[in-house]
Amino acid sequence: MPQTLTSTSMFTPCGFSPHLHTSKEGEQGGLIFQDGNLTSASLDALIQHLIPTTDYYPEKAYIFTFLLSSRLFIEPHELLSRVCHKCIEQQRLDDPVLDKARIRKFGPKILQLLTEWTETFPYDFQEERMIGHLKDMIHRIAPCDEAYWKKMNQLLQALNQKLATLSHGQEGIVKISTAVSDKLVAFKTKPPSIQREILSVCSDPYTLAQQLTHVELERLSHIGPEEFVQAFVHKDPLDSTKTCFSEQKKTSNLEAYVKWFNRLCYLVATEICMPAKKKQRAQVIEFFIDVARECFNIGNFNSLMAIISGMNMSPVSRLKKTWSKVKTAKFFILEHQMDPTGNFYNYRTALRGAAHRSLTAHSNREKIVIPFFSLLIKDIYFLNEGCANRLPNGHVNFEPRKPDRKRQVEILKIHNFRKDLKIERLLQ
């Protein structure tokens, strides 16, 4: 059935790397480790742990996890401001005479941190304040090495290009929504004979499965990992601070992706019901069964589930005489794969197989893994239900269900990695 996005909980992935160096409580201003794992910490300590020095750089997993979950406690522009302020203070970047030897050791590391931030969370830099902090930091270290100017320009160019692409994608979503509304009106006013049936547009199931996958990948590429946080954030009773996203939730891309699933469901049901004759309706059903099978082979589980959901909608499922003319063996196999029994055990097994194939892939096509999105959202919700953001002492809480939290981070890492793939080459 079509999906409905709920915002009844929050998502705070906190799978810190077990390889972080161990520390006793208080040695790093509030970081608490147990068996080499970070269990809780003050926000100030976590910010300090993010900041590179001449001989230290935080692990990539920590950077991703903290930048993602920190927005529950502090807005990105304020976080970057505090990071820059601490860097200026620690590296004495306000001194009249800079220690060039030390800054040449520190400079590449702060540039790397800023680069990772802009690449992973580009939406944060839509604010002019973020760009201001970024430029200020670069201008402070650039006098020590001319190469820093070049790196700053490369960073800003890549960021502007990514923001322009994302902005274009958002404009496209608005145009599509408007076009869909117009077509719905036209559909109601035009005679059925004028409507073009799906088989007259594309009669090859594999080609349609490819095109659906293109749409899925393009829409996924616009969803930032932070939208998962912002979609489920709520006020924590143990947190006396104001929720960062209490006034505005930037989840338009995530919501648009859910709407895409719903539209595909209704498209399938509509195309099946449009023909006047049973034989034609049966042909359309068999066509969509083949499309669903190709989606499964590609690794596009979201379109697969949308097609199955469309065929299980009551206007289609009640067509008993039509179904009697359909070769249903392939459809039952696909339904079995997406059977919700055992918390979607069969689907999860297939998803693990597809993920393993992706990691060992020798071609771009084999790298594709598009999970059933509604179930992904459900998993994220239940993994975090009942977990407090903060402990009673005010520390950020990372201990509950740590293995599951690590799983969440890995899910979003995979999601973010997919955005770097060249969509136009994936299906070749």
PDB file of C-alpha atoms in Angstrom, residues 264-390:
ATOM      1  CA  LEU A 264       4.154   4.517  -8.774  1.00  0.00           C
ATOM      2  CA  CYS A 265       1.654   2.384  -6.829  1.00  0.00           C
ATOM      3  CA  TYR A 266      -1.267   4.291  -8.306  1.00  0.00           C
ATOM      4  CA  LEU A 267       0.274   4.278 -11.786  1.00  0.00           C
ATOM      5  CA  VAL A 268       0.424   0.473 -11.738  1.00  0.00           C
ATOM      6  CA  ALA A 269      -3.159   0.146 -10.500  1.00  0.00           C
ATOM      7  CA  THR A 270      -4.428   2.725 -13.011  1.00  0.00           C
ATOM      8  CA  GLU A 271      -2.680   1.132 -15.989  1.00  0.00           C
ATOM      9  CA  ILE A 272      -4.117  -2.274 -15.099  1.00  0.00           C
ATOM     10  CA  CYS A 273      -7.666  -0.975 -14.725  1.00  0.00           C
ATOM     11  CA  MET A 274      -7.702   1.211 -17.854  1.00  0.00           C
ATOM     12  CA  PRO A 275      -8.193  -1.468 -20.570  1.00  0.00           C
ATOM     13  CA  ALA A 276     -11.804  -2.447 -21.186  1.00  0.00           C
ATOM     14  CA  LYS A 277     -11.142  -6.103 -21.954  1.00  0.00           C
ATOM     15  CA  LYS A 278     -10.007  -8.793 -19.551  1.00  0.00           C
ATOM     16  CA  LYS A 279      -7.333 -10.077 -21.935  1.00  0.00           C
ATOM     17  CA  GLN A 280      -5.733  -6.631 -22.211  1.00  0.00           C
ATOM     18  CA  ARG A 281      -5.802  -6.122 -18.457  1.00  0.00           C
ATOM     19  CA  ALA A 282      -4.134  -9.515 -18.004  1.00  0.00           C
ATOM     20  CA  GLN A 283      -1.399  -8.495 -20.455  1.00  0.00           C
ATOM     21  CA  VAL A 284      -0.717  -5.337 -18.451  1.00  0.00           C
ATOM     22  CA  ILE A 285      -0.547  -7.347 -15.202  1.00  0.00           C
ATOM     23  CA  GLU A 286       1.929  -9.792 -16.731  1.00  0.00           C
ATOM     24  CA  PHE A 287       3.957  -6.879 -18.074  1.00  0.00           C
ATOM     25  CA  PHE A 288       4.252  -5.307 -14.599  1.00  0.00           C
ATOM     26  CA  ILE A 289       5.145  -8.701 -13.110  1.00  0.00           C
ATOM     27  CA  ASP A 290       8.059  -8.859 -15.550  1.00  0.00           C
ATOM     28  CA  VAL A 291       9.023  -5.271 -14.696  1.00  0.00           C
ATOM     29  CA  ALA A 292       8.976  -6.151 -10.982  1.00  0.00           C
ATOM     30  CA  ARG A 293      11.167  -9.190 -11.615  1.00  0.00           C
ATOM     31  CA  GLU A 294      13.699  -7.039 -13.502  1.00  0.00           C
ATOM     32  CA  CYS A 295      13.676  -4.528 -10.628  1.00  0.00           C
ATOM     33  CA  PHE A 296      14.490  -7.402  -8.260  1.00  0.00           C
ATOM     34  CA  ASN A 297      17.363  -8.542 -10.484  1.00  0.00           C
ATOM     35  CA  ILE A 298      18.751  -4.998 -10.649  1.00  0.00           C
ATOM     36  CA  GLY A 299      18.503  -4.535  -6.862  1.00  0.00           C
ATOM     37  CA  ASN A 300      15.740  -1.921  -6.985  1.00  0.00           C
ATOM     38  CA  PHE A 301      13.593  -3.158  -4.083  1.00  0.00           C
ATOM     39  CA  ASN A 302      11.673   0.113  -3.677  1.00  0.00           C
ATOM     40  CA  SER A 303      10.160   0.045  -7.184  1.00  0.00           C
ATOM     41  CA  LEU A 304       9.601  -3.701  -6.782  1.00  0.00           C
ATOM     42  CA  MET A 305       7.522  -3.144  -3.657  1.00  0.00           C
ATOM     43  CA  ALA A 306       5.627  -0.237  -5.249  1.00  0.00           C
ATOM     44  CA  ILE A 307       4.624  -2.430  -8.200  1.00  0.00           C
ATOM     45  CA  ILE A 308       3.531  -5.279  -5.928  1.00  0.00           C
ATOM     46  CA  SER A 309       1.601  -2.822  -3.737  1.00  0.00           C
ATOM     47  CA  GLY A 310      -0.123  -1.385  -6.810  1.00  0.00           C
ATOM     48  CA  MET A 311      -1.205  -4.840  -7.971  1.00  0.00           C
ATOM     49  CA  ASN A 312      -2.499  -5.645  -4.483  1.00  0.00           C
ATOM     50  CA  MET A 313      -4.678  -2.535  -4.278  1.00  0.00           C
ATOM     51  CA  SER A 314      -8.376  -3.400  -4.086  1.00  0.00           C
ATOM     52  CA  PRO A 315      -9.347  -2.070  -7.562  1.00  0.00           C
ATOM     53  CA  VAL A 316      -6.872  -4.577  -9.036  1.00  0.00           C
ATOM     54  CA  SER A 317      -7.072  -7.498  -6.622  1.00  0.00           C
ATOM     55  CA  ARG A 318     -10.882  -7.723  -7.031  1.00  0.00           C
ATOM     56  CA  LEU A 319     -10.555  -8.386 -10.799  1.00  0.00           C
ATOM     57  CA  LYS A 320     -10.950 -12.153 -10.324  1.00  0.00           C
ATOM     58  CA  LYS A 321     -11.745 -12.971 -13.954  1.00  0.00           C
ATOM     59  CA  THR A 322      -8.772 -10.924 -15.139  1.00  0.00           C
ATOM     60  CA  TRP A 323      -6.405 -12.662 -12.698  1.00  0.00           C
ATOM     61  CA  SER A 324      -7.700 -16.032 -13.898  1.00  0.00           C
ATOM     62  CA  LYS A 325      -6.090 -15.280 -17.260  1.00  0.00           C
ATOM     63  CA  VAL A 326      -2.709 -14.321 -15.717  1.00  0.00           C
ATOM     64  CA  LYS A 327       0.247 -16.660 -15.291  1.00  0.00           C
ATOM     65  CA  THR A 328       0.696 -15.907 -11.611  1.00  0.00           C
ATOM     66  CA  ALA A 329       3.641 -18.180 -10.737  1.00  0.00           C
ATOM     67  CA  LYS A 330       6.228 -15.386 -11.159  1.00  0.00           C
ATOM     68  CA  PHE A 331       4.049 -12.957  -9.216  1.00  0.00           C
ATOM     69  CA  PHE A 332       3.720 -15.341  -6.268  1.00  0.00           C
ATOM     70  CA  ILE A 333       7.516 -15.736  -6.191  1.00  0.00           C
ATOM     71  CA  LEU A 334       7.952 -11.966  -6.016  1.00  0.00           C
ATOM     72  CA  GLU A 335       5.256 -11.666  -3.342  1.00  0.00           C
ATOM     73  CA  HIS A 336       7.069 -14.359  -1.367  1.00  0.00           C
ATOM     74  CA  GLN A 337      10.302 -12.348  -1.571  1.00  0.00           C
ATOM     75  CA  MET A 338       8.551  -9.246  -0.170  1.00  0.00           C
ATOM     76  CA  ASP A 339       6.350 -11.137   2.303  1.00  0.00           C
ATOM     77  CA  PRO A 340       6.091  -9.173   5.583  1.00  0.00           C
ATOM     78  CA  THR A 341       6.095 -12.423   7.594  1.00  0.00           C
ATOM     79  CA  GLY A 342       8.930 -12.622  10.102  1.00  0.00           C
ATOM     80  CA  ASN A 343       9.569  -8.880   9.848  1.00  0.00           C
ATOM     81  CA  PHE A 344      10.252  -9.189   6.102  1.00  0.00           C
ATOM     82  CA  TYR A 345      12.727 -12.017   6.631  1.00  0.00           C
ATOM     83  CA  ASN A 346      12.861 -13.019   2.941  1.00  0.00           C
ATOM     84  CA  TYR A 347      13.351  -9.442   1.797  1.00  0.00           C
ATOM     85  CA  ARG A 348      16.081  -8.793   4.358  1.00  0.00           C
ATOM     86  CA  THR A 349      17.893 -11.924   3.213  1.00  0.00           C
ATOM     87  CA  ALA A 350      17.695 -10.762  -0.402  1.00  0.00           C
ATOM     88  CA  LEU A 351      18.828  -7.257   0.615  1.00  0.00           C
ATOM     89  CA  ARG A 352      21.892  -8.648   2.393  1.00  0.00           C
ATOM     90  CA  GLY A 353      22.718 -10.643  -0.723  1.00  0.00           C
ATOM     91  CA  ALA A 354      22.386  -7.544  -2.900  1.00  0.00           C
ATOM     92  CA  ALA A 355      24.551  -5.513  -0.495  1.00  0.00           C
ATOM     93  CA  HIS A 356      27.243  -8.200  -0.579  1.00  0.00           C
ATOM     94  CA  ARG A 357      27.079  -8.241  -4.373  1.00  0.00           C
ATOM     95  CA  SER A 358      27.473  -4.470  -4.376  1.00  0.00           C
ATOM     96  CA  LEU A 359      30.598  -4.574  -2.210  1.00  0.00           C
ATOM     97  CA  THR A 360      32.246  -7.158  -4.460  1.00  0.00           C
ATOM     98  CA  ALA A 361      30.879  -5.796  -7.741  1.00  0.00           C
ATOM     99  CA  HIS A 362      32.985  -5.743 -10.883  1.00  0.00           C
ATOM    100  CA  SER A 363      30.545  -3.534 -12.819  1.00  0.00           C
ATOM    101  CA  ASN A 364      28.585  -0.381 -12.025  1.00  0.00           C
ATOM    102  CA  ARG A 365      25.284  -2.152 -12.606  1.00  0.00           C
ATOM    103  CA  GLU A 366      26.018  -4.662  -9.828  1.00  0.00           C
ATOM    104  CA  LYS A 367      26.598  -1.820  -7.347  1.00  0.00           C
ATOM    105  CA  ILE A 368      22.933  -0.820  -7.294  1.00  0.00           C
ATOM    106  CA  VAL A 369      21.093  -1.448  -4.027  1.00  0.00           C
ATOM    107  CA  ILE A 370      17.878   0.525  -3.457  1.00  0.00           C
ATOM    108  CA  PRO A 371      16.173  -0.640  -0.243  1.00  0.00           C
ATOM    109  CA  PHE A 372      12.443  -0.696   0.397  1.00  0.00           C
ATOM    110  CA  PHE A 373      12.300   2.847   1.743  1.00  0.00           C
ATOM    111  CA  SER A 374       9.255   2.590   3.988  1.00  0.00           C
ATOM    112  CA  LEU A 375      10.783  -0.335   5.864  1.00  0.00           C
ATOM    113  CA  LEU A 376      14.090   1.528   6.164  1.00  0.00           C
ATOM    114  CA  ILE A 377      12.272   4.421   7.843  1.00  0.00           C
ATOM    115  CA  LYS A 378      10.453   1.976  10.111  1.00  0.00           C
ATOM    116  CA  ASP A 379      13.741   0.330  11.129  1.00  0.00           C
ATOM    117  CA  ILE A 380      15.290   3.696  11.946  1.00  0.00           C
ATOM    118  CA  TYR A 381      12.303   4.632  14.066  1.00  0.00           C
ATOM    119  CA  PHE A 382      12.211   1.450  16.133  1.00  0.00           C
ATOM    120  CA  LEU A 383      15.990   1.325  16.600  1.00  0.00           C
ATOM    121  CA  ASN A 384      15.759   4.673  18.368  1.00  0.00           C
ATOM    122  CA  GLU A 385      12.388   4.424  20.109  1.00  0.00           C
ATOM    123  CA  GLY A 386      12.852   4.791  23.828  1.00  0.00           C
ATOM    124  CA  CYS A 387      16.457   6.051  23.702  1.00  0.00           C
ATOM    125  CA  ALA A 388      17.117   9.378  25.386  1.00  0.00           C
ATOM    126  CA  ASN A 389      19.316  11.934  23.641  1.00  0.00           C
ATOM    127  CA  ARG A 390      20.944  12.911  26.887  1.00  0.00           C
TER     128      ARG A 390
END
